[in-house]
């Protein structure tokens, strides 16, 4: 048993973090909100990191490389559709959708899209109206479904997509937590640092444990994606994605609570992280819908804690 | 025991619903948008409410009110909040500024300030919080220095909601720096156009107008502007905050949105995961509880009880967040949609964002717990 990331993945994660910091960190997302054309700088950064040569389907190492990149991108809510790119299918960018109500984050970056639901039915998508984007998910667009395509998307692709989405969420939560931890240490009220108040300490302890738990589950899941049977892999990925969404809701809520009014202001990263992460939490399916989809696995042995 | 609010309250509710149907369009999401027409609508609507004797129905007639009961006024607050608060920022004048002036103001201040609030023609803001004084409100630094003509005030306020819309401010400042908290602060009633006040909006996830900075530089105030007596600011602020904490009937919007979303979903309701529908039922029960605790807080003999207001505030603000998340679940992929093409014109997304700040605004729930625990257990 060794839960540490292999050296290669660790080095790539560091390189990505450094490169995204050069972009300005969360400022790149802020800039993109004011001028969506600046998203091109995010694409360039990914290109420099070799993202466009990565084949996450090829082997476990490349999948893990994709995951650590998603985590680093999540940490700054990098304004570019990285997962659809990593998961391209014959030149089209794969995005998981709810076909009854199609939404695409960064739909308008000028890519060609392939939408799929979590059971693998797929449609070419034309991103466009309605114009529904607001402060939560400022780059979201609507899209029109084309003719359903004959073949299904491989269930392993669904599993990879949901896993990469979860790693993105993990990165964003770690980043939010780091900012809030710094804040409660330095902000003083009643003559003491906020971190001295037991209510604050308990809350910080709870959310930190929750994010650590998510990290471990994310690592287990990606390790298992190379093993077991296909059903098991989808169940694992959906379970991780459900846990990521629920951990995000409690972590972001607690982070705002600890930050006070300042955390709602766009000058703090927390506000931008929260707003820009929302599409990853809500699409393709809400947490309760994911949970419902997992119910059949409860009796099949797919959700036991037996790990290997 | 009797849980009836009274015949007049029931009539008021019907009358308000009639006025809301006629005067507030379906896509109205409150005054705090980028469209100035929304604020104008609230100004018109307040004037209409005042004309009909409803805006300050629970106030004494001598101050322009309707001599009604606290329950009549409660009904107004519930109906307004359920429809995205068409009183706009003026809810504050009705809820706590007016009552504070009634309880602590001079006859001249009452005569000057209460009629315009009751007429629905004036917007107030609250200048309490400062960058270094949030939860620890008593430690504020904005200082009023005595001179021959009164005081000169300098300092900075922050988070001041609706400051750019307001024409008056209840401003807290230090007047006796070396005294203990109970004698250190004074409240002033100040017009926002007086020289020395500068407002800067703050961009936030809540949307425009909710948060502002207010810079104060050698603002002239006089004895006539003091609310209560110099040095009595802390007592009046705590009193005012209790009124503020029960002044927003968040549970009413929760109930209205749950109902509207259920209607919107139609057959989709049956397709929701069972877990969403059972959460829904629990939310409806929590709404009842939140409402009852709010009623306990406002129904006291001598105005709003501080500890009961904190208890009600904890329950109604956490309810707000529970319902916000539940409604997002129900809408699924449509949750984040805004604008005219969105479900309920984006009311659910708007509610979710505003709910995030519920447990921080008007004093955090941690501070409300401190107040409630002190009431139950004693100590500090
Ligand atoms: C939407 C909104 C509108 C507002 N409008 C106004 C307005 O119009 N006028 C105005 O004056 N102010 C306004 N405020 C300010 C509001 O009153 C403060 O945000 C609030 O009192 C908390 O202060 P803070 O934000 O500085 O948080 P902090 O005081 O820095 O608190 C940060 C965290 O530390 C916790 N904490 C602090 N002290 C303790 C303690 N002793 N024990 C346990 N935990 C503690 C808090 O509970 C919180 O979780 C508004 C705020 C919001 C969010």
XYZ file of C-alpha atoms and ligand atoms in Angstrom:
741
model
C 0.000 0.000 0.000
C 1.478 3.327 -1.080
C -0.853 6.260 -1.750
C 1.827 8.710 -2.875
C 1.705 9.958 -6.445
C 4.512 8.528 -8.606
C 7.385 10.964 -9.251
C 6.446 11.617 -12.880
C 2.922 12.615 -11.981
C 4.182 14.752 -9.111
C 6.598 16.575 -11.396
C 3.926 17.195 -14.003
C 1.600 18.517 -11.298
C 4.327 20.930 -10.118
C 5.059 22.070 -13.654
C 1.356 22.677 -14.313
C 0.921 24.562 -11.057
C 3.919 26.776 -11.907
C 2.689 27.385 -15.438
C -0.837 28.296 -14.281
C 0.656 30.578 -11.653
C 2.497 32.383 -14.469
C -0.870 32.872 -16.142
C -1.951 34.674 -13.002
C -3.607 31.771 -11.168
C -7.280 32.511 -10.566
C -6.730 35.902 -12.249
C -6.768 34.101 -15.595
C -10.379 33.104 -14.864
C -11.224 36.635 -13.736
C -9.697 38.038 -16.932
C -11.562 35.554 -19.078
C -14.827 36.563 -17.495
C -14.193 40.155 -18.519
C -12.818 39.172 -21.936
C -13.529 35.571 -22.999
C -10.986 35.836 -25.822
C -8.180 35.709 -23.237
C -9.035 32.028 -22.718
C -6.607 31.456 -25.573
C -3.744 32.041 -23.087
C -5.009 29.094 -21.048
C -5.045 26.922 -24.143
C -1.465 27.967 -24.920
C -0.348 27.090 -21.400
C -1.891 23.630 -21.748
C -0.196 23.213 -25.095
C 3.178 24.045 -23.555
C 2.586 21.449 -20.877
C 2.190 18.819 -23.580
C -1.489 18.286 -22.877
C -2.352 18.011 -26.529
C -0.059 14.998 -26.987
C -1.462 13.144 -23.999
C -3.529 10.005 -24.625
C -5.442 9.267 -21.415
C -6.851 6.060 -22.920
C -3.430 4.606 -23.689
C -2.257 3.577 -20.229
C -2.598 4.205 -16.515
C 0.323 6.657 -16.432
C -1.188 8.941 -19.039
C -4.573 8.800 -17.356
C -2.956 9.803 -14.080
C -1.101 12.590 -15.890
C -4.473 13.812 -17.144
C -5.863 13.672 -13.624
C -3.064 15.700 -12.033
C -3.404 18.272 -14.820
C -7.136 18.509 -14.108
C -6.400 18.959 -10.418
C -3.942 21.785 -11.151
C -6.398 23.340 -13.611
C -9.203 23.040 -11.052
C -7.075 24.826 -8.488
C -7.265 27.987 -10.617
C -10.543 27.150 -12.391
C -8.541 27.361 -15.598
C -10.813 28.874 -18.245
C -10.533 26.161 -20.905
C -12.455 22.906 -21.494
C -9.560 20.620 -20.572
C -11.516 17.399 -19.961
C -13.410 17.491 -23.279
C -10.045 17.945 -24.907
C -8.423 15.024 -23.076
C -11.451 12.877 -23.921
C -11.713 13.723 -27.662
C -13.485 11.184 -29.838
C -12.476 11.262 -33.521
C -11.609 14.934 -33.418
C -14.717 15.971 -31.486
C -14.557 17.204 -27.902
C -16.502 14.925 -25.599
C -18.812 16.512 -23.051
C -21.157 14.631 -20.747
C -24.634 16.112 -20.825
C -28.184 15.700 -19.716
C -29.817 15.328 -23.161
C -33.062 16.744 -21.777
C -31.353 20.035 -20.985
C -28.009 20.425 -22.691
C -25.446 22.791 -21.193
C -21.794 23.055 -22.165
C -19.192 24.848 -20.069
C -16.975 26.914 -22.410
C -19.268 25.913 -25.279
C -18.312 29.024 -27.227
C -14.546 28.486 -27.526
C -15.002 27.375 -31.126
C -14.519 23.609 -30.806
C -16.571 20.818 -32.311
C -18.501 18.931 -29.661
C -19.792 15.450 -29.065
C -22.343 15.208 -26.257
C -22.994 11.945 -24.429
C -25.197 10.962 -21.549
C -23.837 8.801 -18.733
C -25.114 5.631 -20.356
C -23.184 6.345 -23.538
C -25.748 7.568 -26.090
C -24.070 10.304 -28.110
C -25.009 13.246 -30.295
C -22.988 15.837 -32.154
C -23.658 19.202 -30.510
C -23.957 22.673 -31.898
C -23.145 24.992 -29.012
C -25.070 28.260 -29.017
C -28.207 29.842 -27.605
C -30.025 30.169 -25.302
C -27.920 32.750 -23.577
C -28.398 31.658 -19.981
C -24.957 32.190 -18.464
C -24.840 34.255 -15.311
C -22.467 34.616 -12.403
C -22.465 30.890 -11.690
C -20.754 29.270 -14.639
C -20.144 32.429 -16.669
C -18.952 30.443 -19.726
C -21.902 28.065 -19.959
C -23.783 27.907 -23.253
C -26.803 26.050 -24.492
C -26.495 23.583 -27.355
C -28.583 21.827 -29.958
C -28.443 18.039 -30.221
C -27.734 16.648 -33.685
C -28.783 13.217 -34.949
C -27.992 10.510 -32.372
C -24.909 8.691 -33.569
C -25.034 4.932 -34.138
C -22.318 3.658 -31.773
C -22.244 4.201 -28.026
C -19.494 5.882 -26.092
C -17.326 3.301 -24.351
C -18.305 3.035 -20.691
C -14.634 3.414 -19.777
C -14.741 6.855 -21.358
C -17.696 7.774 -19.169
C -15.718 6.523 -16.175
C -12.610 8.484 -17.183
C -14.602 11.665 -17.781
C -16.328 11.529 -14.373
C -13.022 10.738 -12.688
C -11.231 13.641 -14.340
C -14.124 15.913 -13.394
C -13.702 14.786 -9.792
C -9.988 15.553 -9.851
C -10.825 19.023 -11.158
C -13.254 19.521 -8.285
C -10.621 18.234 -5.832
C -8.111 20.808 -7.087
C -10.594 23.647 -6.708
C -11.522 22.591 -3.176
C -7.894 22.294 -2.095
C -7.279 25.745 -3.454
C -10.327 27.230 -1.698
C -9.312 25.586 1.544
C -5.745 26.882 1.319
C -7.006 30.428 0.858
C -9.489 30.171 3.717
C -6.937 28.568 6.028
C -4.637 31.526 5.408
C -7.484 33.934 6.035
C -8.570 32.535 9.397
C -4.957 32.571 10.541
C -4.392 36.228 9.703
C -7.809 37.849 10.268
C -8.321 39.069 13.811
C -11.603 39.731 15.617
C -12.102 40.237 19.350
C -8.320 40.643 19.660
C -7.585 37.130 18.418
C -6.960 35.351 15.136
C -10.172 33.715 13.876
C -8.261 30.431 14.005
C -8.289 30.707 17.804
C -12.079 30.346 18.023
C -13.236 26.818 18.620
C -16.175 27.160 16.230
C -13.729 28.113 13.482
C -11.263 25.359 14.422
C -13.937 22.654 14.341
C -15.256 23.825 10.995
C -11.779 23.964 9.478
C -11.018 20.515 10.864
C -14.216 19.068 9.411
C -13.733 20.445 5.911
C -10.056 19.604 5.809
C -10.839 16.007 6.704
C -13.571 15.946 4.056
C -11.191 17.134 1.324
C -8.493 14.689 2.424
C -11.061 11.916 2.196
C -11.963 13.017 -1.309
C -8.296 13.005 -2.293
C -7.885 9.411 -1.132
C -11.022 8.301 -2.941
C -9.857 10.095 -6.104
C -6.544 8.244 -5.985
C -8.149 4.871 -5.333
C -10.598 5.399 -8.177
C -8.008 6.279 -10.760
C -5.868 3.335 -9.682
C -8.829 0.996 -10.077
C -9.799 2.329 -13.500
C -7.117 0.098 -14.944
C -8.501 -3.010 -13.229
C -11.684 -4.988 -12.573
C -14.652 -5.147 -14.907
C -16.247 -2.353 -16.877
C -19.348 -2.060 -14.671
C -17.164 -1.790 -11.636
C -15.164 1.018 -13.224
C -18.276 3.061 -14.026
C -19.636 2.506 -10.515
C -16.322 3.623 -9.024
C -16.233 6.763 -11.119
C -19.838 7.681 -10.407
C -19.275 7.116 -6.716
C -16.240 9.406 -6.771
C -18.069 12.051 -8.764
C -21.007 11.956 -6.326
C -18.693 12.273 -3.361
C -16.815 15.107 -5.055
C -20.015 17.079 -5.662
C -21.213 16.635 -2.097
C -17.830 17.420 -0.595
C -17.736 20.538 -2.752
C -21.074 21.790 -1.505
C -20.086 21.438 2.155
C -16.534 22.687 1.648
C -17.493 25.784 -0.309
C -20.315 26.548 2.126
C -17.981 26.272 5.114
C -15.294 28.275 3.312
C -17.716 31.127 2.738
C -18.845 30.934 6.313
C -15.287 31.191 7.606
C -14.394 33.999 5.222
C -17.281 36.266 6.179
C -18.507 38.947 3.783
C -15.124 39.244 2.064
C -15.456 35.746 0.597
C -18.388 36.817 -1.589
C -16.326 39.523 -3.244
C -14.725 38.741 -6.562
C -11.426 40.111 -5.297
C -11.092 36.916 -3.244
C -10.307 33.722 -5.138
C -12.989 31.863 -3.201
C -15.784 33.777 -4.919
C -14.357 33.049 -8.384
C -13.564 29.407 -7.576
C -17.078 28.838 -6.298
C -18.793 30.526 -9.222
C -16.676 28.995 -11.973
C -16.720 25.492 -10.466
C -20.521 25.259 -10.439
C -20.896 23.646 -13.906
C -18.535 20.833 -12.858
C -20.719 20.208 -9.814
C -24.078 20.276 -11.590
C -23.405 18.737 -15.038
C -24.049 16.182 -16.371
C -26.168 15.037 -13.411
C -27.005 16.425 -9.985
C -25.780 14.575 -6.908
C -29.119 12.945 -6.118
C -29.457 11.713 -9.691
C -25.983 10.200 -9.520
C -26.892 8.570 -6.220
C -30.029 7.132 -7.778
C -28.004 5.758 -10.668
C -25.715 4.062 -8.153
C -28.482 2.311 -6.237
C -28.404 -0.858 -8.397
C -24.708 -1.233 -7.583
C -25.338 -1.336 -3.845
C -26.276 -5.009 -3.894
C -23.876 -6.070 -6.617
C -20.719 -5.783 -4.573
C -19.453 -2.865 -6.662
C -19.584 -0.442 -3.749
C -17.961 -2.518 -1.035
C -14.851 -1.176 0.656
C -12.825 -4.161 -0.516
C -10.241 -2.306 -2.444
C -8.102 -4.568 -4.530
C -53.434 28.748 22.442
C -54.417 30.459 19.252
C -52.352 30.484 16.101
C -54.687 32.735 14.107
C -52.988 35.976 13.091
C -56.283 37.860 13.145
C -58.903 38.750 10.593
C -57.189 41.906 9.487
C -53.953 40.022 8.830
C -55.805 37.609 6.565
C -57.403 40.490 4.673
C -54.040 42.193 4.360
C -52.606 39.041 2.826
C -55.316 38.877 0.172
C -55.032 42.557 -0.557
C -51.251 42.302 -0.929
C -51.530 39.348 -3.282
C -53.893 41.355 -5.419
C -51.452 44.268 -5.527
C -48.521 41.969 -6.274
C -50.357 40.369 -9.175
C -51.189 43.776 -10.602
C -47.957 45.647 -9.856
C -45.061 43.201 -9.986
C -44.208 41.378 -13.215
C -43.424 37.654 -13.182
C -39.789 38.143 -14.076
C -39.068 40.622 -11.273
C -36.113 39.423 -9.183
C -35.754 42.355 -6.806
C -34.261 45.828 -6.980
C -30.639 44.735 -6.866
C -29.932 44.241 -10.533
C -28.118 46.177 -13.232
C -31.432 47.512 -14.517
C -32.436 50.797 -12.835
C -36.055 50.093 -13.817
C -36.175 47.467 -11.051
C -35.420 50.060 -8.399
C -37.984 52.416 -9.925
C -40.585 49.675 -9.746
C -39.925 49.266 -6.029
C -40.222 53.014 -5.452
C -43.611 53.009 -7.181
C -44.728 49.912 -5.360
C -43.739 51.295 -1.940
C -45.716 54.439 -2.638
C -48.732 52.300 -3.573
C -48.380 50.209 -0.439
C -48.162 53.368 1.633
C -51.182 54.830 -0.124
C -53.140 51.678 0.734
C -51.977 51.945 4.356
C -50.047 48.682 4.142
C -46.359 49.579 4.076
C -46.081 50.362 7.783
C -49.337 48.823 8.848
C -47.976 47.784 12.242
C -46.711 51.270 13.145
C -48.714 53.685 15.302
C -50.924 56.051 13.313
C -49.135 59.089 14.753
C -46.022 58.069 12.774
C -47.886 57.427 9.559
C -48.638 53.779 10.324
C -51.857 51.784 10.321
C -52.125 51.064 14.072
C -52.115 47.371 13.180
C -50.659 44.460 15.065
C -47.222 42.978 14.775
C -48.959 40.134 12.871
C -50.291 42.515 10.246
C -46.744 43.754 9.724
C -45.464 40.161 9.666
C -47.847 39.342 6.846
C -46.515 42.279 4.821
C -42.930 41.094 5.301
C -43.836 37.529 4.300
C -45.751 38.468 1.179
C -43.077 40.904 0.057
C -40.179 38.518 0.520
C -42.107 35.706 -1.190
C -42.208 37.917 -4.301
C -38.577 39.028 -4.348
C -39.066 41.985 -2.075
C -40.795 44.617 -4.226
C -40.088 47.135 -1.467
C -36.461 46.980 -2.637
C -34.092 48.493 -0.094
C -36.957 50.180 1.739
C -37.626 47.040 3.781
C -34.843 48.245 6.080
C -36.581 51.501 6.920
C -39.747 49.642 7.833
C -38.074 46.809 9.725
C -35.508 48.437 11.919
C -34.629 52.069 11.107
C -38.151 53.322 11.786
C -38.582 51.284 14.991
C -35.145 52.455 16.233
C -36.123 56.075 15.678
C -39.482 55.444 17.367
C -37.775 53.874 20.373
C -34.765 56.146 20.688
C -35.263 59.270 18.571
C -36.130 62.820 19.625
C -39.571 64.250 18.787
C -37.914 66.264 15.987
C -36.262 63.155 14.532
C -39.531 61.245 14.670
C -41.351 64.053 12.924
C -38.673 64.367 10.307
C -37.858 60.745 9.502
C -40.849 58.541 10.232
C -43.383 60.062 7.799
C -41.139 59.605 4.725
C -40.446 55.974 5.678
C -44.168 55.379 6.157
C -44.845 57.102 2.830
C -42.450 54.771 1.048
C -40.299 57.570 -0.265
C -36.908 57.195 1.399
C -34.084 54.651 1.307
C -31.853 54.112 4.335
C -28.602 52.249 4.697
C -26.731 50.844 7.681
C -23.205 52.112 8.310
C -22.037 49.753 11.050
C -19.451 47.241 9.752
C -15.859 48.218 9.044
C -12.893 46.381 7.554
C -11.574 45.550 11.033
C -14.956 45.377 12.771
C -17.178 42.583 11.447
C -18.288 40.127 14.111
C -16.464 42.268 16.619
C -18.658 45.214 15.790
C -17.915 47.029 19.027
C -14.301 47.523 17.967
C -15.140 49.882 15.129
C -12.726 52.726 14.421
C -14.606 55.401 12.505
C -14.316 58.317 14.859
C -16.434 61.390 15.542
C -14.293 64.110 17.095
C -15.975 66.816 19.164
C -15.574 70.467 18.153
C -17.505 73.670 18.717
C -20.071 72.919 15.977
C -20.684 69.268 16.841
C -18.473 66.465 15.508
C -16.265 65.708 12.529
C -16.420 62.075 11.445
C -13.670 60.213 9.586
C -13.208 56.545 8.824
C -14.372 53.757 6.563
C -17.449 51.557 6.438
C -17.768 48.376 4.410
C -20.423 45.941 3.154
C -22.911 48.812 3.335
C -25.864 47.451 1.365
C -27.702 49.828 -0.984
C -25.385 52.728 -0.032
C -25.449 54.110 -3.568
C -29.259 54.033 -3.610
C -29.743 55.444 -0.139
C -30.416 59.025 0.827
C -29.913 58.460 4.580
C -27.579 56.392 6.716
C -27.568 55.222 10.331
C -23.886 55.728 10.966
C -22.002 54.275 13.929
C -18.891 56.059 15.175
C -16.597 56.198 18.190
C -17.231 59.280 20.309
C -15.490 58.238 23.541
C -12.431 56.195 22.547
C -11.243 55.407 26.061
C -14.638 54.419 27.491
C -15.841 50.785 27.658
C -18.027 49.505 24.799
C -21.262 50.414 26.517
C -20.309 54.124 26.403
C -17.875 54.306 23.488
C -20.152 54.563 20.445
C -22.759 56.923 19.085
C -25.248 56.569 16.221
C -25.860 59.444 13.828
C -28.638 59.915 11.288
C -26.828 61.334 8.281
C -27.938 62.324 4.770
C -25.814 60.523 2.186
C -25.352 63.676 0.096
C -23.579 65.555 2.851
C -19.989 66.428 1.867
C -17.435 63.943 3.164
C -19.163 60.705 2.092
C -17.990 58.655 -0.872
C -19.552 55.341 -1.918
C -17.740 52.690 -3.959
C -19.530 49.549 -5.108
C -17.948 46.117 -4.541
C -18.209 43.416 -7.232
C -19.511 40.239 -5.649
C -21.172 36.925 -6.421
C -24.339 38.321 -4.849
C -24.820 40.796 -7.680
C -24.846 44.607 -7.710
C -25.836 46.939 -4.842
C -25.578 44.401 -2.022
C -22.073 45.403 -0.969
C -20.357 48.793 -0.978
C -17.513 50.618 0.683
C -18.242 53.994 2.228
C -15.365 56.387 2.804
C -15.942 59.140 5.316
C -13.683 62.145 5.432
C -14.361 65.011 7.830
C -18.104 64.574 7.655
C -19.857 67.252 9.686
C -22.497 66.005 12.127
C -24.321 67.905 14.850
C -26.112 67.147 18.103
C -29.378 67.103 16.174
C -28.114 64.095 14.165
C -27.460 61.932 17.233
C -29.882 59.024 17.649
C -30.500 58.583 21.371
C -27.770 60.113 23.495
C -24.043 60.347 22.780
C -22.343 57.197 24.042
C -25.503 55.103 23.877
C -24.756 53.709 20.402
C -23.954 50.135 21.382
C -27.248 49.583 23.202
C -29.278 51.003 20.331
C -27.312 49.018 17.733
C -27.973 45.745 19.535
C -31.625 46.601 19.801
C -31.724 47.524 16.103
C -29.898 44.350 15.086
C -32.524 42.200 16.810
C -35.196 43.917 14.693
C -33.055 43.504 11.599
C -32.553 39.788 12.214
C -36.262 39.035 12.115
C -36.973 41.627 9.449
C -36.479 39.348 6.462
C -38.986 36.501 6.121
C -36.648 34.223 4.185
C -38.844 31.233 4.944
C -41.609 32.855 2.897
C -39.502 32.969 -0.264
C -38.395 29.378 0.347
C -42.004 28.270 0.476
C -42.972 30.306 -2.588
C -40.054 28.992 -4.645
C -40.678 25.373 -3.694
C -44.265 25.800 -4.799
C -43.359 27.576 -8.041
C -40.706 25.024 -8.949
C -43.091 22.158 -8.280
C -45.582 23.790 -10.643
C -42.847 24.388 -13.196
C -41.750 20.750 -13.094
C -45.277 19.425 -13.738
C -44.872 15.737 -14.604
C -41.154 16.084 -14.006
C -41.964 16.056 -10.298
C -42.667 12.322 -10.510
C -39.318 11.751 -12.211
C -37.315 13.408 -9.452
C -35.245 11.038 -7.342
C -37.265 9.958 -4.326
C -34.529 11.420 -2.128
C -35.176 14.887 -3.575
C -38.876 14.588 -2.837
C -38.302 13.453 0.731
C -35.863 16.334 1.241
C -38.621 18.555 -0.143
C -41.043 17.366 2.508
C -38.491 18.007 5.242
C -37.877 21.491 3.886
C -41.596 22.244 4.077
C -41.592 21.177 7.713
C -38.522 23.293 8.443
C -40.289 26.262 6.880
C -43.085 25.916 9.404
C -40.583 25.715 12.243
C -38.644 28.749 11.011
C -41.861 30.727 10.753
C -42.959 29.758 14.259
C -39.610 30.729 15.768
C -39.786 34.056 13.950
C -43.250 34.557 15.438
C -41.885 33.860 18.921
C -39.205 36.513 18.376
C -41.517 39.258 17.105
C -44.426 38.456 19.423
C -42.740 39.530 22.674
C -44.253 42.076 25.040
C -41.527 44.668 24.643
C -40.541 44.558 20.992
C -38.204 41.992 19.485
C -36.327 39.763 21.918
C -32.588 39.636 21.202
C -31.948 35.945 21.906
C -35.191 34.813 20.285
C -34.267 36.859 17.195
C -30.892 35.123 17.014
C -32.534 31.713 17.297
C -35.008 32.549 14.545
C -32.214 33.934 12.401
C -30.124 30.753 12.653
C -33.030 28.587 11.595
C -34.295 30.773 8.758
C -30.866 31.412 7.215
C -29.764 27.779 7.286
C -33.166 26.875 5.858
C -32.513 29.353 3.049
C -29.330 27.486 2.122
C -30.927 24.059 2.454
C -33.717 25.087 0.105
C -31.300 26.747 -2.324
C -29.356 23.504 -2.702
C -32.539 21.441 -2.917
C -33.940 23.618 -5.697
C -30.677 23.246 -7.623
C -31.050 19.477 -7.256
C -34.600 19.636 -8.527
C -33.680 21.696 -11.587
C -30.652 19.529 -12.399
C -28.867 20.794 -15.503
C -31.140 23.839 -15.596
C -30.011 25.004 -12.153
C -27.453 27.595 -13.223
C -29.592 29.177 -15.946
C -30.325 32.880 -15.664
C -32.301 35.424 -17.640
C -35.597 35.379 -19.443
C -35.057 31.946 -21.014
C -34.405 30.313 -17.650
C -36.858 28.390 -15.504
C -38.734 30.932 -13.344
C -36.665 33.646 -15.061
C -33.633 32.596 -13.062
C -35.289 33.012 -9.657
C -33.697 29.810 -8.372
C -30.166 30.803 -9.376
C -30.707 34.261 -7.916
C -31.966 32.767 -4.655
C -29.033 30.340 -4.425
C -26.469 33.134 -4.694
C -28.168 35.398 -2.197
C -28.705 32.510 0.230
C -24.952 31.936 0.428
C -24.573 35.184 2.372
C -27.602 34.620 4.616
C -25.589 33.049 7.422
C -23.088 35.935 7.395
C -25.196 39.068 6.884
C -26.705 40.802 9.968
C -24.173 38.964 12.138
C -22.908 35.455 11.379
C -24.720 32.390 12.696
C -21.679 31.686 14.863
C -22.347 34.995 16.596
C -26.080 34.176 16.769
C -25.103 30.919 18.483
C -22.976 32.861 20.965
C -26.005 35.034 21.776
C -28.372 32.063 22.033
C -25.961 30.035 24.160
C -25.440 32.990 26.478
C -29.189 33.168 26.922
C -29.451 29.459 27.728
C -26.249 28.871 29.642
C -25.182 32.276 30.906
C -21.546 33.337 30.671
C -20.115 35.301 27.747
C -24.893 40.444 2.042
C -24.367 41.233 3.183
C -24.894 42.468 3.463
C -24.403 43.230 4.521
N -24.921 44.477 4.736
C -24.406 45.248 5.720
C -24.873 46.580 5.898
O -25.742 47.050 5.186
N -24.322 47.332 6.871
C -23.348 46.850 7.699
O -22.916 47.563 8.579
N -22.864 45.587 7.547
C -23.375 44.783 6.574
N -22.888 43.505 6.385
C -21.771 43.034 7.206
C -22.096 41.922 8.179
O -22.740 42.413 9.293
C -20.759 41.217 8.520
O -20.330 40.570 7.346
C -20.866 40.222 9.625
O -21.128 40.834 10.833
C -19.588 39.361 9.749
O -18.420 40.113 9.733
P -17.223 39.741 8.745
O -17.780 39.584 7.405
O -16.150 40.740 8.948
O -16.724 38.308 9.231
P -15.724 38.014 10.431
O -16.181 38.712 11.640
O -14.337 38.220 9.971
O -15.987 36.457 10.649
C -15.369 35.446 9.884
C -15.710 34.108 10.506
O -15.215 34.038 11.832
C -16.253 33.703 12.719
N -16.081 34.319 14.030
C -15.760 35.594 14.293
N -15.750 35.784 15.619
C -16.080 34.621 16.194
C -16.254 34.187 17.542
N -16.090 35.013 18.560
N -16.615 32.904 17.763
C -16.807 32.043 16.733
N -16.649 32.396 15.439
C -16.301 33.676 15.176
C -17.491 34.235 12.050
O -18.662 33.632 12.541
C -17.214 33.892 10.611
O -17.512 32.552 10.391
C -23.361 42.727 5.333
C -22.831 41.461 5.046
C -23.311 40.713 3.985
C -22.702 39.369 3.709
